[in-house]
Each structure stands twice: as structure tokens, then as C-alpha cells.
PDB file of C-alpha atoms in Angstrom:
ATOM      1  CA  MET H   1      77.363  39.962  25.492  1.00  0.00           C
ATOM      2  CA  ARG H   2      75.027  38.211  27.954  1.00  0.00           C
ATOM      3  CA  ARG H   3      71.457  39.433  28.285  1.00  0.00           C
ATOM      4  CA  ASP H   4      70.053  39.975  31.775  1.00  0.00           C
ATOM      5  CA  ARG H   5      66.430  39.527  30.717  1.00  0.00           C
ATOM      6  CA  ALA H   6      65.054  36.791  28.647  1.00  0.00           C
ATOM      7  CA  ASP H   7      64.032  37.699  25.188  1.00  0.00           C
ATOM      8  CA  PRO H   8      60.277  38.211  24.790  1.00  0.00           C
ATOM      9  CA  PRO H   9      58.571  35.122  23.381  1.00  0.00           C
ATOM     10  CA  ARG H  10      58.271  35.127  19.691  1.00  0.00           C
ATOM     11  CA  ARG H  11      55.018  34.344  18.026  1.00  0.00           C
ATOM     12  CA  ALA H  12      55.019  31.072  16.210  1.00  0.00           C
ATOM     13  CA  HIS H  13      55.185  31.620  12.516  1.00  0.00           C
ATOM     14  CA  ARG H  14      52.181  30.131  10.734  1.00  0.00           C
ATOM     15  CA  PRO H  15      52.364  29.729   7.009  1.00  0.00           C
ATOM     16  CA  ARG H  16      49.790  31.640   5.046  1.00  0.00           C
ATOM     17  CA  HIS H  17      48.273  28.609   3.463  1.00  0.00           C
ATOM     18  CA  VAL H  18      47.260  27.098   6.818  1.00  0.00           C
ATOM     19  CA  GLY H  19      43.571  27.756   7.374  1.00  0.00           C
ATOM     20  CA  ALA H  20      43.137  29.137   3.879  1.00  0.00           C
ATOM     21  CA  PRO H  21      40.729  26.390   2.753  1.00  0.00           C
ATOM     22  CA  ALA H  22      38.528  27.056   5.750  1.00  0.00           C
ATOM     23  CA  ARG H  23      38.482  30.778   4.974  1.00  0.00           C
ATOM     24  CA  ARG H  24      37.661  30.031   1.376  1.00  0.00           C
ATOM     25  CA  ILE H  25      34.748  27.906   2.479  1.00  0.00           C
ATOM     26  CA  GLN H  26      33.500  30.619   4.789  1.00  0.00           C
ATOM     27  CA  ARG H  27      33.965  33.367   2.224  1.00  0.00           C
ATOM     28  CA  GLY H  28      32.690  31.314  -0.649  1.00  0.00           C
ATOM     29  CA  GLN H  29      29.138  30.590  -1.600  1.00  0.00           C
ATOM     30  CA  PRO H  30      26.743  30.452   1.354  1.00  0.00           C
ATOM     31  CA  ARG H  31      25.327  27.133   2.416  1.00  0.00           C
ATOM     32  CA  ARG H  32      22.085  26.173   0.775  1.00  0.00           C
ATOM     33  CA  ARG H  33      19.408  26.301   3.410  1.00  0.00           C
ATOM     34  CA  LEU H  34      16.590  23.820   3.535  1.00  0.00           C
ATOM     35  CA  ARG H  35      13.162  25.197   3.020  1.00  0.00           C
ATOM     36  CA  GLN H  36      11.279  26.008   6.119  1.00  0.00           C
ATOM     37  CA  GLY H  37       8.860  23.347   7.183  1.00  0.00           C
ATOM     38  CA  HIS H  38       8.956  20.024   8.932  1.00  0.00           C
ATOM     39  CA  GLY H  39      12.616  19.276   8.262  1.00  0.00           C
ATOM     40  CA  GLY H  40      12.767  20.715   4.764  1.00  0.00           C
ATOM     41  CA  ASP H  41      11.807  19.216   1.441  1.00  0.00           C
ATOM     42  CA  VAL H  42      15.246  17.794   0.639  1.00  0.00           C
ATOM     43  CA  THR H  43      15.657  15.899   3.907  1.00  0.00           C
ATOM     44  CA  GLY H  44      11.997  14.901   3.900  1.00  0.00           C
ATOM     45  CA  ASN H  45      12.327  13.333   0.471  1.00  0.00           C
ATOM     46  CA  ARG H  46      15.323  11.347   1.667  1.00  0.00           C
ATOM     47  CA  GLY H  47      13.290  10.145   4.611  1.00  0.00           C
ATOM     48  CA  LEU H  48      10.453   9.145   2.303  1.00  0.00           C
ATOM     49  CA  LEU H  49      12.857   7.145   0.133  1.00  0.00           C
ATOM     50  CA  TRP H  50      14.310   5.508   3.232  1.00  0.00           C
ATOM     51  CA  LEU H  51      10.859   4.517   4.512  1.00  0.00           C
ATOM     52  CA  PHE H  52       9.883   3.336   1.026  1.00  0.00           C
ATOM     53  CA  LYS H  53      13.001   1.154   0.909  1.00  0.00           C
ATOM     54  CA  ARG H  54      12.392  -0.251   4.357  1.00  0.00           C
ATOM     55  CA  GLU H  55       8.770  -1.221   3.676  1.00  0.00           C
ATOM     56  CA  THR H  56       9.715  -2.709   0.307  1.00  0.00           C
ATOM     57  CA  LEU H  57      12.532  -4.774   1.827  1.00  0.00           C
ATOM     58  CA  ARG H  58      10.089  -5.994   4.440  1.00  0.00           C
ATOM     59  CA  VAL H  59       8.097  -7.546   1.601  1.00  0.00           C
ATOM     60  CA  SER H  60      10.948  -8.753  -0.611  1.00  0.00           C
ATOM     61  CA  LYS H  61      12.991 -10.475   2.102  1.00  0.00           C
ATOM     62  CA  LEU H  62      10.037 -12.717   2.973  1.00  0.00           C
ATOM     63  CA  TRP H  63       8.732 -13.046  -0.583  1.00  0.00           C
ATOM     64  CA  THR H  64       7.833 -16.722  -0.187  1.00  0.00           C
ATOM     65  CA  GLN H  65       5.332 -15.759   2.513  1.00  0.00           C
ATOM     66  CA  THR H  66       4.272 -12.312   1.369  1.00  0.00           C
ATOM     67  CA  VAL H  67       3.978 -12.894  -2.389  1.00  0.00           C
ATOM     68  CA  LEU H  68       4.325 -16.543  -3.382  1.00  0.00           C
ATOM     69  CA  ALA H  69       1.909 -18.016  -0.828  1.00  0.00           C
ATOM     70  CA  PRO H  70      -1.083 -15.800  -1.812  1.00  0.00           C
ATOM     71  CA  ILE H  71      -0.423 -16.497  -5.497  1.00  0.00           C
ATOM     72  CA  ILE H  72      -0.468 -20.261  -4.931  1.00  0.00           C
ATOM     73  CA  ALA H  73      -3.596 -20.080  -2.753  1.00  0.00           C
ATOM     74  CA  SER H  74      -5.534 -18.049  -5.323  1.00  0.00           C
ATOM     75  CA  ALA H  75      -4.292 -20.230  -8.181  1.00  0.00           C
ATOM     76  CA  LEU H  76      -5.685 -23.267  -6.339  1.00  0.00           C
ATOM     77  CA  PHE H  77      -9.059 -21.505  -6.124  1.00  0.00           C
ATOM     78  CA  ILE H  78      -9.000 -21.067  -9.888  1.00  0.00           C
ATOM     79  CA  VAL H  79      -8.081 -24.708 -10.491  1.00  0.00           C
ATOM     80  CA  VAL H  80     -10.565 -26.152  -7.992  1.00  0.00           C
ATOM     81  CA  PHE H  81     -13.550 -23.918  -8.736  1.00  0.00           C
ATOM     82  CA  GLY H  82     -12.827 -22.866 -12.295  1.00  0.00           C
ATOM     83  CA  PHE H  83     -12.067 -26.240 -13.811  1.00  0.00           C
ATOM     84  CA  SER H  84     -13.836 -28.688 -11.510  1.00  0.00           C
ATOM     85  CA  LEU H  85     -17.142 -26.786 -11.551  1.00  0.00           C
ATOM     86  CA  SER H  86     -16.958 -25.689 -15.172  1.00  0.00           C
ATOM     87  CA  GLY H  87     -18.722 -28.905 -16.182  1.00  0.00           C
ATOM     88  CA  ARG H  88     -21.757 -28.017 -14.081  1.00  0.00           C
ATOM     89  CA  ILE H  89     -21.608 -24.231 -14.353  1.00  0.00           C
ATOM     90  CA  ARG H  90     -20.673 -23.638 -17.955  1.00  0.00           C
ATOM     91  CA  HIS H  91     -21.456 -19.955 -18.403  1.00  0.00           C
ATOM     92  CA  ILE H  92     -22.374 -16.933 -16.290  1.00  0.00           C
ATOM     93  CA  ASP H  93     -23.591 -13.842 -18.125  1.00  0.00           C
ATOM     94  CA  GLY H  94     -22.251 -15.312 -21.360  1.00  0.00           C
ATOM     95  CA  PHE H  95     -18.716 -15.975 -20.062  1.00  0.00           C
ATOM     96  CA  PRO H  96     -17.118 -19.321 -19.193  1.00  0.00           C
ATOM     97  CA  TYR H  97     -17.146 -19.865 -15.457  1.00  0.00           C
ATOM     98  CA  ARG H  98     -13.363 -20.114 -15.181  1.00  0.00           C
ATOM     99  CA  GLU H  99     -13.049 -16.674 -16.830  1.00  0.00           C
ATOM    100  CA  PHE H 100     -15.802 -15.188 -14.693  1.00  0.00           C
ATOM    101  CA  ILE H 101     -14.133 -15.942 -11.351  1.00  0.00           C
ATOM    102  CA  VAL H 102     -10.608 -14.732 -12.248  1.00  0.00           C
ATOM    103  CA  PRO H 103     -11.252 -10.971 -11.698  1.00  0.00           C
ATOM    104  CA  GLY H 104     -12.836 -11.549  -8.304  1.00  0.00           C
ATOM    105  CA  LEU H 105     -10.066 -13.855  -7.095  1.00  0.00           C
ATOM    106  CA  ILE H 106      -7.363 -11.399  -8.167  1.00  0.00           C
ATOM    107  CA  THR H 107      -9.235  -8.606  -6.391  1.00  0.00           C
ATOM    108  CA  MET H 108      -9.576 -10.677  -3.226  1.00  0.00           C
ATOM    109  CA  ALA H 109      -5.869 -11.557  -3.129  1.00  0.00           C
ATOM    110  CA  MET H 110      -4.717  -7.988  -3.738  1.00  0.00           C
ATOM    111  CA  VAL H 111      -6.956  -6.203  -1.238  1.00  0.00           C
ATOM    112  CA  GLN H 112      -6.170  -8.718   1.497  1.00  0.00           C
ATOM    113  CA  ALA H 113      -2.444  -8.267   0.908  1.00  0.00           C
ATOM    114  CA  ALA H 114      -2.669  -4.467   0.967  1.00  0.00           C
ATOM    115  CA  TYR H 115      -4.615  -4.475   4.209  1.00  0.00           C
ATOM    116  CA  SER H 116      -2.671  -7.204   6.029  1.00  0.00           C
ATOM    117  CA  ASN H 117       0.741  -5.824   5.116  1.00  0.00           C
ATOM    118  CA  ASN H 118       0.068  -2.279   6.292  1.00  0.00           C
ATOM    119  CA  SER H 119      -1.860  -3.147   9.424  1.00  0.00           C
ATOM    120  CA  SER H 120       0.843  -5.551  10.629  1.00  0.00           C
ATOM    121  CA  SER H 121       3.676  -3.190   9.674  1.00  0.00           C
ATOM    122  CA  VAL H 122       2.259  -0.171  11.515  1.00  0.00           C
ATOM    123  CA  PHE H 123       1.191  -2.234  14.521  1.00  0.00           C
ATOM    124  CA  GLN H 124       4.632  -3.821  14.815  1.00  0.00           C
ATOM    125  CA  ALA H 125       6.279  -0.412  14.505  1.00  0.00           C
ATOM    126  CA  ARG H 126       4.140   0.894  17.371  1.00  0.00           C
ATOM    127  CA  SER H 127       4.574  -2.228  19.482  1.00  0.00           C
ATOM    128  CA  ASP H 128       8.376  -2.314  19.125  1.00  0.00           C
ATOM    129  CA  ARG H 129       8.503   1.505  19.413  1.00  0.00           C
ATOM    130  CA  TYR H 130      10.702   2.029  16.386  1.00  0.00           C
ATOM    131  CA  ILE H 131       7.967   4.204  14.922  1.00  0.00           C
ATOM    132  CA  ASN H 132       9.427   6.865  17.235  1.00  0.00           C
ATOM    133  CA  ASP H 133      12.433   7.044  14.915  1.00  0.00           C
ATOM    134  CA  VAL H 134      10.112   7.767  12.001  1.00  0.00           C
ATOM    135  CA  LEU H 135       8.145  10.368  13.949  1.00  0.00           C
ATOM    136  CA  SER H 136      11.324  12.166  15.015  1.00  0.00           C
ATOM    137  CA  ALA H 137      12.743  12.183  11.481  1.00  0.00           C
ATOM    138  CA  PRO H 138      12.571  15.447   9.479  1.00  0.00           C
ATOM    139  CA  MET H 139       9.618  14.299   7.371  1.00  0.00           C
ATOM    140  CA  HIS H 140       6.208  15.698   6.572  1.00  0.00           C
ATOM    141  CA  ALA H 141       3.152  13.834   7.834  1.00  0.00           C
ATOM    142  CA  TRP H 142       2.063  13.049   4.284  1.00  0.00           C
ATOM    143  CA  GLN H 143       5.476  11.508   3.587  1.00  0.00           C
ATOM    144  CA  MET H 144       5.148   9.200   6.593  1.00  0.00           C
ATOM    145  CA  ASN H 145       1.655   8.220   5.509  1.00  0.00           C
ATOM    146  CA  ILE H 146       2.678   7.436   1.940  1.00  0.00           C
ATOM    147  CA  GLY H 147       5.856   5.672   3.054  1.00  0.00           C
ATOM    148  CA  TYR H 148       3.948   3.201   5.200  1.00  0.00           C
ATOM    149  CA  GLN H 149       1.302   2.577   2.548  1.00  0.00           C
ATOM    150  CA  VAL H 150       3.822   1.844  -0.199  1.00  0.00           C
ATOM    151  CA  GLY H 151       4.723  -1.556   1.247  1.00  0.00           C
ATOM    152  CA  GLY H 152       1.188  -2.908   0.962  1.00  0.00           C
ATOM    153  CA  ILE H 153       0.759  -1.491  -2.532  1.00  0.00           C
ATOM    154  CA  VAL H 154       4.026  -3.022  -3.773  1.00  0.00           C
ATOM    155  CA  ARG H 155       3.097  -6.384  -2.289  1.00  0.00           C
ATOM    156  CA  SER H 156      -0.391  -6.295  -3.821  1.00  0.00           C
ATOM    157  CA  VAL H 157       0.889  -5.334  -7.275  1.00  0.00           C
ATOM    158  CA  ALA H 158       3.419  -8.186  -7.175  1.00  0.00           C
ATOM    159  CA  ILE H 159       0.664 -10.641  -6.235  1.00  0.00           C
ATOM    160  CA  GLY H 160      -1.688  -9.302  -8.907  1.00  0.00           C
ATOM    161  CA  LEU H 161       0.940  -9.510 -11.647  1.00  0.00           C
ATOM    162  CA  GLY H 162       2.025 -12.992 -10.611  1.00  0.00           C
ATOM    163  CA  LEU H 163      -1.514 -14.313 -10.348  1.00  0.00           C
ATOM    164  CA  GLY H 164      -2.507 -12.677 -13.616  1.00  0.00           C
ATOM    165  CA  ALA H 165       0.490 -14.226 -15.369  1.00  0.00           C
ATOM    166  CA  ILE H 166      -0.793 -17.642 -14.271  1.00  0.00           C
ATOM    167  CA  ALA H 167      -4.564 -17.214 -14.522  1.00  0.00           C
ATOM    168  CA  VAL H 168      -4.919 -15.306 -17.787  1.00  0.00           C
ATOM    169  CA  PRO H 169      -3.085 -17.848 -20.002  1.00  0.00           C
ATOM    170  CA  ILE H 170      -4.606 -21.000 -18.487  1.00  0.00           C
ATOM    171  CA  THR H 171      -8.179 -19.678 -18.424  1.00  0.00           C
ATOM    172  CA  GLY H 172      -8.109 -17.448 -21.492  1.00  0.00           C
ATOM    173  CA  THR H 173      -9.467 -14.467 -19.552  1.00  0.00           C
ATOM    174  CA  PRO H 174      -9.311 -11.317 -21.720  1.00  0.00           C
ATOM    175  CA  ILE H 175      -8.362  -7.794 -20.642  1.00  0.00           C
ATOM    176  CA  ARG H 176     -10.812  -5.679 -22.619  1.00  0.00           C
ATOM    177  CA  GLU H 177     -10.732  -2.398 -20.682  1.00  0.00           C
ATOM    178  CA  PRO H 178      -7.174  -1.916 -19.364  1.00  0.00           C
ATOM    179  CA  ILE H 179      -7.702   1.727 -18.361  1.00  0.00           C
ATOM    180  CA  VAL H 180     -10.730   0.845 -16.248  1.00  0.00           C
ATOM    181  CA  LEU H 181      -8.812  -2.097 -14.793  1.00  0.00           C
ATOM    182  CA  VAL H 182      -5.887   0.089 -13.717  1.00  0.00           C
ATOM    183  CA  ALA H 183      -8.223   2.718 -12.240  1.00  0.00           C
ATOM    184  CA  ALA H 184     -10.223   0.132 -10.293  1.00  0.00           C
ATOM    185  CA  ILE H 185      -7.110  -1.558  -8.901  1.00  0.00           C
ATOM    186  CA  ALA H 186      -5.538   1.787  -7.961  1.00  0.00           C
ATOM    187  CA  LEU H 187      -8.642   2.888  -6.045  1.00  0.00           C
ATOM    188  CA  GLY H 188      -8.973  -0.498  -4.374  1.00  0.00           C
ATOM    189  CA  LEU H 189      -5.356  -0.533  -3.240  1.00  0.00           C
ATOM    190  CA  LEU H 190      -5.615   3.045  -1.981  1.00  0.00           C
ATOM    191  CA  LEU H 191      -8.681   2.070   0.046  1.00  0.00           C
ATOM    192  CA  PHE H 192      -7.260  -1.042   1.675  1.00  0.00           C
ATOM    193  CA  ALA H 193      -3.708   0.213   2.128  1.00  0.00           C
ATOM    194  CA  ALA H 194      -5.083   3.235   3.995  1.00  0.00           C
ATOM    195  CA  LEU H 195      -7.519   1.050   5.945  1.00  0.00           C
ATOM    196  CA  GLY H 196      -4.661  -1.210   7.013  1.00  0.00           C
ATOM    197  CA  THR H 197      -2.689   1.817   8.183  1.00  0.00           C
ATOM    198  CA  VAL H 198      -5.645   3.100  10.215  1.00  0.00           C
ATOM    199  CA  VAL H 199      -6.320  -0.272  11.836  1.00  0.00           C
ATOM    200  CA  GLY H 200      -2.614  -0.726  12.585  1.00  0.00           C
ATOM    201  CA  ILE H 201      -2.632   2.598  14.437  1.00  0.00           C
ATOM    202  CA  TYR H 202      -5.752   1.812  16.471  1.00  0.00           C
ATOM    203  CA  ALA H 203      -5.024  -1.883  17.157  1.00  0.00           C
ATOM    204  CA  GLU H 204      -4.094  -2.747  20.734  1.00  0.00           C
ATOM    205  CA  THR H 205      -3.182  -6.391  20.083  1.00  0.00           C
ATOM    206  CA  PHE H 206      -2.149  -8.434  17.073  1.00  0.00           C
ATOM    207  CA  ASP H 207      -5.568 -10.098  17.017  1.00  0.00           C
ATOM    208  CA  HIS H 208      -7.361  -6.806  16.419  1.00  0.00           C
ATOM    209  CA  HIS H 209      -6.155  -6.295  12.854  1.00  0.00           C
ATOM    210  CA  MET H 210      -6.704 -10.005  12.100  1.00  0.00           C
ATOM    211  CA  PHE H 211     -10.272  -9.645  13.351  1.00  0.00           C
ATOM    212  CA  VAL H 212     -11.044  -6.950  10.784  1.00  0.00           C
ATOM    213  CA  ASN H 213      -9.605  -9.081   7.985  1.00  0.00           C
ATOM    214  CA  ASN H 214     -11.305 -12.356   8.938  1.00  0.00           C
ATOM    215  CA  ILE H 215     -14.650 -11.017  10.132  1.00  0.00           C
ATOM    216  CA  LEU H 216     -15.180  -8.020   7.869  1.00  0.00           C
ATOM    217  CA  ILE H 217     -13.063  -7.945   4.702  1.00  0.00           C
ATOM    218  CA  LEU H 218     -12.974 -11.620   3.714  1.00  0.00           C
ATOM    219  CA  PRO H 219     -16.742 -12.278   4.107  1.00  0.00           C
ATOM    220  CA  LEU H 220     -17.634  -9.071   2.254  1.00  0.00           C
ATOM    221  CA  VAL H 221     -15.380 -10.057  -0.644  1.00  0.00           C
ATOM    222  CA  PHE H 222     -16.877 -13.543  -0.843  1.00  0.00           C
ATOM    223  CA  VAL H 223     -20.460 -12.236  -0.887  1.00  0.00           C
ATOM    224  CA  GLY H 224     -19.489  -9.459  -3.299  1.00  0.00           C
ATOM    225  CA  GLY H 225     -19.918 -11.605  -6.394  1.00  0.00           C
ATOM    226  CA  VAL H 226     -16.537 -13.324  -6.676  1.00  0.00           C
ATOM    227  CA  PHE H 227     -17.952 -16.759  -7.528  1.00  0.00           C
ATOM    228  CA  TYR H 228     -21.403 -15.806  -8.816  1.00  0.00           C
ATOM    229  CA  SER H 229     -23.401 -13.070 -10.474  1.00  0.00           C
ATOM    230  CA  VAL H 230     -25.343 -10.913  -8.039  1.00  0.00           C
ATOM    231  CA  ALA H 231     -28.020 -10.432 -10.707  1.00  0.00           C
ATOM    232  CA  ARG H 232     -29.047 -14.073 -10.223  1.00  0.00           C
ATOM    233  CA  LEU H 233     -29.724 -13.719  -6.506  1.00  0.00           C
ATOM    234  CA  PRO H 234     -33.358 -13.616  -5.366  1.00  0.00           C
ATOM    235  CA  SER H 235     -34.827 -10.802  -3.329  1.00  0.00           C
ATOM    236  CA  PRO H 236     -33.845  -9.579  -0.718  1.00  0.00           C
ATOM    237  CA  TRP H 237     -30.288 -10.903  -1.216  1.00  0.00           C
ATOM    238  CA  HIS H 238     -29.995  -9.093  -4.511  1.00  0.00           C
ATOM    239  CA  GLU H 239     -30.751  -5.750  -2.876  1.00  0.00           C
ATOM    240  CA  LEU H 240     -28.532  -6.475   0.145  1.00  0.00           C
ATOM    241  CA  SER H 241     -25.582  -7.224  -2.130  1.00  0.00           C
ATOM    242  CA  HIS H 242     -25.734  -3.669  -3.431  1.00  0.00           C
ATOM    243  CA  VAL H 243     -25.137  -2.423   0.112  1.00  0.00           C
ATOM    244  CA  ASN H 244     -21.832  -4.293   0.178  1.00  0.00           C
ATOM    245  CA  PRO H 245     -19.109  -1.764  -0.775  1.00  0.00           C
ATOM    246  CA  LEU H 246     -16.747  -4.479  -2.015  1.00  0.00           C
ATOM    247  CA  PHE H 247     -19.344  -5.579  -4.549  1.00  0.00           C
ATOM    248  CA  TYR H 248     -18.615  -2.380  -6.490  1.00  0.00           C
ATOM    249  CA  LEU H 249     -14.860  -2.940  -6.429  1.00  0.00           C
ATOM    250  CA  VAL H 250     -15.240  -6.503  -7.723  1.00  0.00           C
ATOM    251  CA  SER H 251     -17.632  -5.257 -10.412  1.00  0.00           C
ATOM    252  CA  ALA H 252     -15.196  -2.548 -11.541  1.00  0.00           C
ATOM    253  CA  VAL H 253     -12.299  -5.013 -11.801  1.00  0.00           C
ATOM    254  CA  ARG H 254     -14.499  -7.519 -13.636  1.00  0.00           C
ATOM    255  CA  TYR H 255     -15.482  -4.837 -16.128  1.00  0.00           C
ATOM    256  CA  GLY H 256     -11.802  -4.139 -16.735  1.00  0.00           C
ATOM    257  CA  PHE H 257     -11.217  -7.787 -17.593  1.00  0.00           C
ATOM    258  CA  LEU H 258     -14.437  -8.863 -19.303  1.00  0.00           C
ATOM    259  CA  GLY H 259     -16.064  -5.576 -20.311  1.00  0.00           C
ATOM    260  CA  HIS H 260     -19.143  -6.577 -18.317  1.00  0.00           C
ATOM    261  CA  ALA H 261     -20.326  -5.995 -14.742  1.00  0.00           C
ATOM    262  CA  ASP H 262     -23.492  -6.248 -12.676  1.00  0.00           C
ATOM    263  CA  VAL H 263     -23.658  -2.456 -12.285  1.00  0.00           C
ATOM    264  CA  SER H 264     -22.540   0.585 -14.242  1.00  0.00           C
ATOM    265  CA  VAL H 265     -18.768   0.929 -14.303  1.00  0.00           C
ATOM    266  CA  LEU H 266     -19.035   4.634 -13.447  1.00  0.00           C
ATOM    267  CA  LEU H 267     -21.119   3.790 -10.388  1.00  0.00           C
ATOM    268  CA  ALA H 268     -18.658   1.072  -9.372  1.00  0.00           C
ATOM    269  CA  LEU H 269     -15.647   3.383  -9.674  1.00  0.00           C
ATOM    270  CA  GLY H 270     -17.514   6.233  -7.993  1.00  0.00           C
ATOM    271  CA  VAL H 271     -18.470   4.182  -4.936  1.00  0.00           C
ATOM    272  CA  THR H 272     -14.928   2.825  -4.612  1.00  0.00           C
ATOM    273  CA  ALA H 273     -13.462   6.336  -4.844  1.00  0.00           C
ATOM    274  CA  ALA H 274     -16.027   7.650  -2.349  1.00  0.00           C
ATOM    275  CA  LEU H 275     -14.739   5.075   0.133  1.00  0.00           C
ATOM    276  CA  ALA H 276     -11.026   5.318  -0.665  1.00  0.00           C
ATOM    277  CA  ILE H 277     -10.626   9.092  -0.336  1.00  0.00           C
ATOM    278  CA  PRO H 278     -12.121   9.479   3.187  1.00  0.00           C
ATOM    279  CA  VAL H 279     -10.169   6.486   4.526  1.00  0.00           C
ATOM    280  CA  TYR H 280      -6.947   7.892   3.091  1.00  0.00           C
ATOM    281  CA  LEU H 281      -7.693  11.298   4.632  1.00  0.00           C
ATOM    282  CA  TRP H 282      -8.358   9.530   7.931  1.00  0.00           C
ATOM    283  CA  SER H 283      -4.914   7.930   7.889  1.00  0.00           C
ATOM    284  CA  GLN H 284      -3.402  11.274   6.895  1.00  0.00           C
ATOM    285  CA  TRP H 285      -5.144  12.977   9.814  1.00  0.00           C
ATOM    286  CA  LEU H 286      -3.713  10.410  12.233  1.00  0.00           C
ATOM    287  CA  PHE H 287      -0.164  11.116  11.072  1.00  0.00           C
ATOM    288  CA  THR H 288      -0.742  14.869  11.080  1.00  0.00           C
ATOM    289  CA  THR H 289      -2.074  14.942  14.635  1.00  0.00           C
ATOM    290  CA  GLY H 290       0.096  12.085  15.942  1.00  0.00           C
ATOM    291  CA  ARG H 291      -2.850  10.431  17.660  1.00  0.00           C
ATOM    292  CA  ARG H 292      -2.231   6.884  18.928  1.00  0.00           C
ATOM    293  CA  LEU H 293       1.011   6.583  16.997  1.00  0.00           C
ATOM    294  CA  LYS H 294       3.007   5.830  20.140  1.00  0.00           C
ATOM    295  CA  ALA H 295       2.002   2.570  21.796  1.00  0.00           C
TER     296      ALA H 295
END
């Protein structure tokens, strides 16, 4: 029998299992929420690891320039000054001259690397504007600060280990106070890594951060007792040397190697820490407030 009206449309049959996984997901355990804050701790830690990896790769991919070249340059200082002048300058404070200059040369190479690496890295990030990606990432300000400073610290440690592996065997320099040595190097790297970060943020041109290194850091290291004992200087140069903050860092590192320094080791570590902590807090304040981070 023919129907005059069309049959009402039938609903398409959908098997029960279709959409079941989605319902299970919705009805299952709730999603784990990130902690409240600047992007959450989990995501922030991933960002810190990413920034750590990036700054480390920046050093390792150009290792012949960033690590090998400073090691060779400092090793030449040891050969030229330590062995060529050892005939004329046999002992300083009871130590052979070639042993006496090793702590200062290692200090000079490490602090220059920590400063130069971080100042150039931050300045380049601002100049090329890819620091905006870091600033927009779900990271805490302290994570950004540490992430940028890690590159200079890794580079400096690599230079220090490489130079020590060369200098200690050929000169016979002892390591008598390893705990003091580690503490002095840690404070020194904290100081100059943070200083490089600060200068990289404030620098307007590439020459600005080079100016600080060539005009301020390098001369202060040289007159800080790297090649001589400050105790032998006449007045007023002896008193002026104690105004030099890098004199205390060199003295602390020398005490770690030789067990002897021109000043008390507690005073040397205290002055270095008194400089390192404010400079680090300065760099932290810049990342917290965002001042001058965008070129």
C-alpha cells in the first residue's frame, strides 16, 4: 500500500562505544592544574631547562672560541712568565714563582669568561629581540635570571678545569684548601656572571660591555696581585691595592691553592660575598621589574 506522506526521518543510529573514550576522560580524574603564579612551577621549570640548554649550547657549539682560546692564552702566560722569569724571580712568599702565578691566572681567565659570555648573550638577545620570547614564556623572574647566568658559569668552569689540568701538573701547584677554593670560585663566578647580565641589560651598543671588561675588569685583575705579592709594594700602592675588590678574590683563590694569601681568607671571602650578593640582587631586580629588557 502506497504512503501519501513521507516517513519521518529516522535518527541515525550511533553505536554506544562512539564517544565513550571522551566521556571517560571527562568523567575520569580531573586535570592536574598548575600552581598559581607566573605560569606555574611545572612549566616554569621546563622553561628554565630550555634556557639552560640554549645558553649551554651557545658555549659548546663554539667551544674553540669560548673555551679553548682562553685556555691557550692563559697557558702561554704561565709558560712565558712562570718559566722564563723563574730564573730571576725564584720565590715569592716562599713559593716558586711559577706556582705563585697559577691561581691568579686561573681567576683572571674564569671571571673574564663569566662576564663576557653573559654580557654578550643578554645584549644580543635584546638587540635581536628574541628576549621577548623568554619574557613571554611562563617562567618566574628568578628562573630567567638563573637561566641566563648559567651559560657564563658553565663556560668559566670548563676553562678553569681545562687550565688547571694543564697548569697544575707542569708547575706542581698544590691544592691545599679545596673547600676554600670551591667557595672562592663560586662567589667569584656569581659576582661576574651577574655583573655581565646587568651590563648586557644596560648596554646600548656592543662596545659598552667591552668597555667594562677592557677598562675596568682586566686592569683591576692585573693590579690585584696576579703576578706579584701586594705585601711587597711600597706605600701608598700597598694601601691602594686593598681598595681593589678583585684583590680579595685573587687572594681567596690563592689561599685555596697554596694555603697562603696576603690577607685573611675570611676577609677575602667576606668582601667577595659582599660584592656578589648585591650585584646578583640587582640583576634579579631587573628581571623582576622588566626594566630595559626590551631594546
